[in-house]
């Protein structure tokens, strides 16, 4: 691999780095900019709060106040630049960025997967035959009420 290869910039997965004290985004890859509808420069003018609907601000701030390990993950509601919402699975890791503490965020839009799962549940409720859904990621099995 070339010595100048940068996995952060080349990744097709949205990622950004933020400063924990101010919550300011220090860097964002092209995938993050595209996913949220900004260019990379505009992403650097945002904070974590700008990427969430106002209704989620207090939840985020409370989450950030709790003790944490070096790695953190969860599901969050985020805002696209046009105001539309998306559900994302977020993984966060403490890193050193230009000699200062920062956090690396990897965000995966799971909105379509959630919509598909909701459709399966709706179909199962609408039919009289038994239906089930197996979540391969968690190993959980859901059965319709008629099963």
XYZ file of C-alpha atoms in Angstrom:
147
model
C 0.000 0.000 0.000
C 1.282 3.477 -0.795
C 2.731 5.422 2.098
C 0.424 8.369 1.389
C -2.791 6.304 1.482
C -5.337 7.774 3.881
C -8.030 5.296 4.958
C -10.101 8.067 6.584
C -10.412 10.018 3.328
C -10.781 6.929 1.132
C -13.422 5.192 3.228
C -16.914 4.850 1.741
C -18.257 4.891 5.307
C -19.151 8.316 6.774
C -16.652 9.367 9.444
C -15.730 12.533 11.256
C -13.501 13.644 14.098
C -14.755 15.998 16.790
C -13.290 17.853 19.746
C -14.927 16.567 22.958
C -15.045 19.899 24.794
C -16.694 22.050 22.133
C -18.291 19.201 20.147
C -16.897 20.947 17.035
C -16.203 18.771 14.002
C -12.500 18.967 13.197
C -12.476 16.798 10.061
C -14.957 14.851 7.965
C -14.439 12.466 5.096
C -16.152 12.815 1.711
C -18.615 10.033 2.564
C -19.818 11.946 5.644
C -20.176 15.172 3.688
C -22.208 13.398 1.004
C -24.379 11.500 3.509
C -25.324 14.691 5.359
C -25.549 16.968 2.301
C -22.631 19.264 3.110
C -19.210 19.742 1.584
C -16.235 18.847 3.753
C -15.451 22.469 4.572
C -19.021 23.115 5.713
C -18.891 19.988 7.907
C -15.957 21.552 9.780
C -18.135 24.520 10.725
C -20.668 22.259 12.497
C -20.939 20.743 15.949
C -22.467 17.412 16.918
C -25.658 19.253 17.862
C -26.018 20.535 14.299
C -26.292 16.938 13.077
C -29.235 16.143 15.360
C -32.787 17.395 15.556
C -33.346 19.763 18.455
C -35.467 17.125 20.181
C -32.327 14.941 20.511
C -29.963 17.600 21.910
C -30.584 16.915 25.598
C -30.301 13.146 25.063
C -26.940 13.631 23.341
C -25.612 15.981 26.021
C -26.691 13.573 28.768
C -25.031 10.712 26.894
C -21.793 12.679 26.590
C -21.772 13.468 30.328
C -21.834 9.819 31.361
C -18.591 7.940 32.063
C -17.366 6.060 29.025
C -14.741 3.660 27.919
C -12.434 4.159 24.997
C -15.158 3.026 22.602
C -18.825 3.857 22.444
C -21.730 2.955 20.167
C -25.459 3.427 19.799
C -28.376 4.363 17.581
C -29.248 8.007 17.006
C -31.526 10.227 14.966
C -29.481 12.564 12.745
C -30.417 15.429 10.428
C -29.525 15.810 6.794
C -28.762 19.352 5.647
C -32.208 19.521 3.988
C -33.856 18.827 7.368
C -34.810 15.220 6.684
C -34.005 12.724 9.408
C -32.034 9.497 9.236
C -31.442 6.779 11.800
C -27.766 5.996 12.200
C -25.726 3.434 14.043
C -22.761 5.270 15.502
C -19.466 3.908 16.761
C -17.069 6.256 18.501
C -13.452 5.841 19.560
C -11.091 8.112 21.476
C -8.155 9.157 19.312
C -5.277 11.617 19.223
C -5.838 14.196 16.456
C -2.975 16.569 15.716
C -1.644 16.079 19.230
C -4.905 16.659 21.075
C -7.665 14.400 22.390
C -10.513 13.881 19.953
C -13.145 11.315 19.083
C -13.549 9.467 15.805
C -17.167 8.827 14.785
C -18.231 6.193 12.266
C -21.878 6.573 11.264
C -23.891 4.054 9.264
C -27.347 5.031 8.010
C -29.722 2.244 9.051
C -32.915 4.037 8.004
C -33.701 1.711 5.105
C -33.042 -1.404 7.193
C -35.406 -0.089 9.881
C -38.087 0.675 7.277
C -37.726 -2.822 5.823
C -38.040 -4.377 9.267
C -41.140 -2.293 9.983
C -42.679 -3.490 6.697
C -42.048 -7.119 7.676
C -43.722 -6.550 11.050
C -46.662 -4.810 9.392
C -47.097 -7.659 6.919
C -46.945 -10.200 9.731
C -49.639 -8.351 11.645
C -51.845 -8.156 8.548
C -51.793 -11.841 7.701
C -53.351 -14.658 9.617
C -50.507 -17.113 8.995
C -47.517 -17.196 11.260
C -44.483 -15.141 10.304
C -41.088 -14.576 11.825
C -38.064 -12.359 11.310
C -34.523 -13.359 12.150
C -32.087 -10.508 12.806
C -28.813 -12.032 11.659
C -26.755 -9.302 13.330
C -28.127 -9.920 16.823
C -29.418 -13.472 16.449
C -32.832 -12.414 17.785
C -35.939 -14.030 16.325
C -39.268 -12.217 16.279
C -42.524 -14.127 15.824
C -45.885 -12.681 14.851
C -48.677 -12.835 17.419
C -50.393 -15.584 15.408
C -47.418 -17.939 15.602
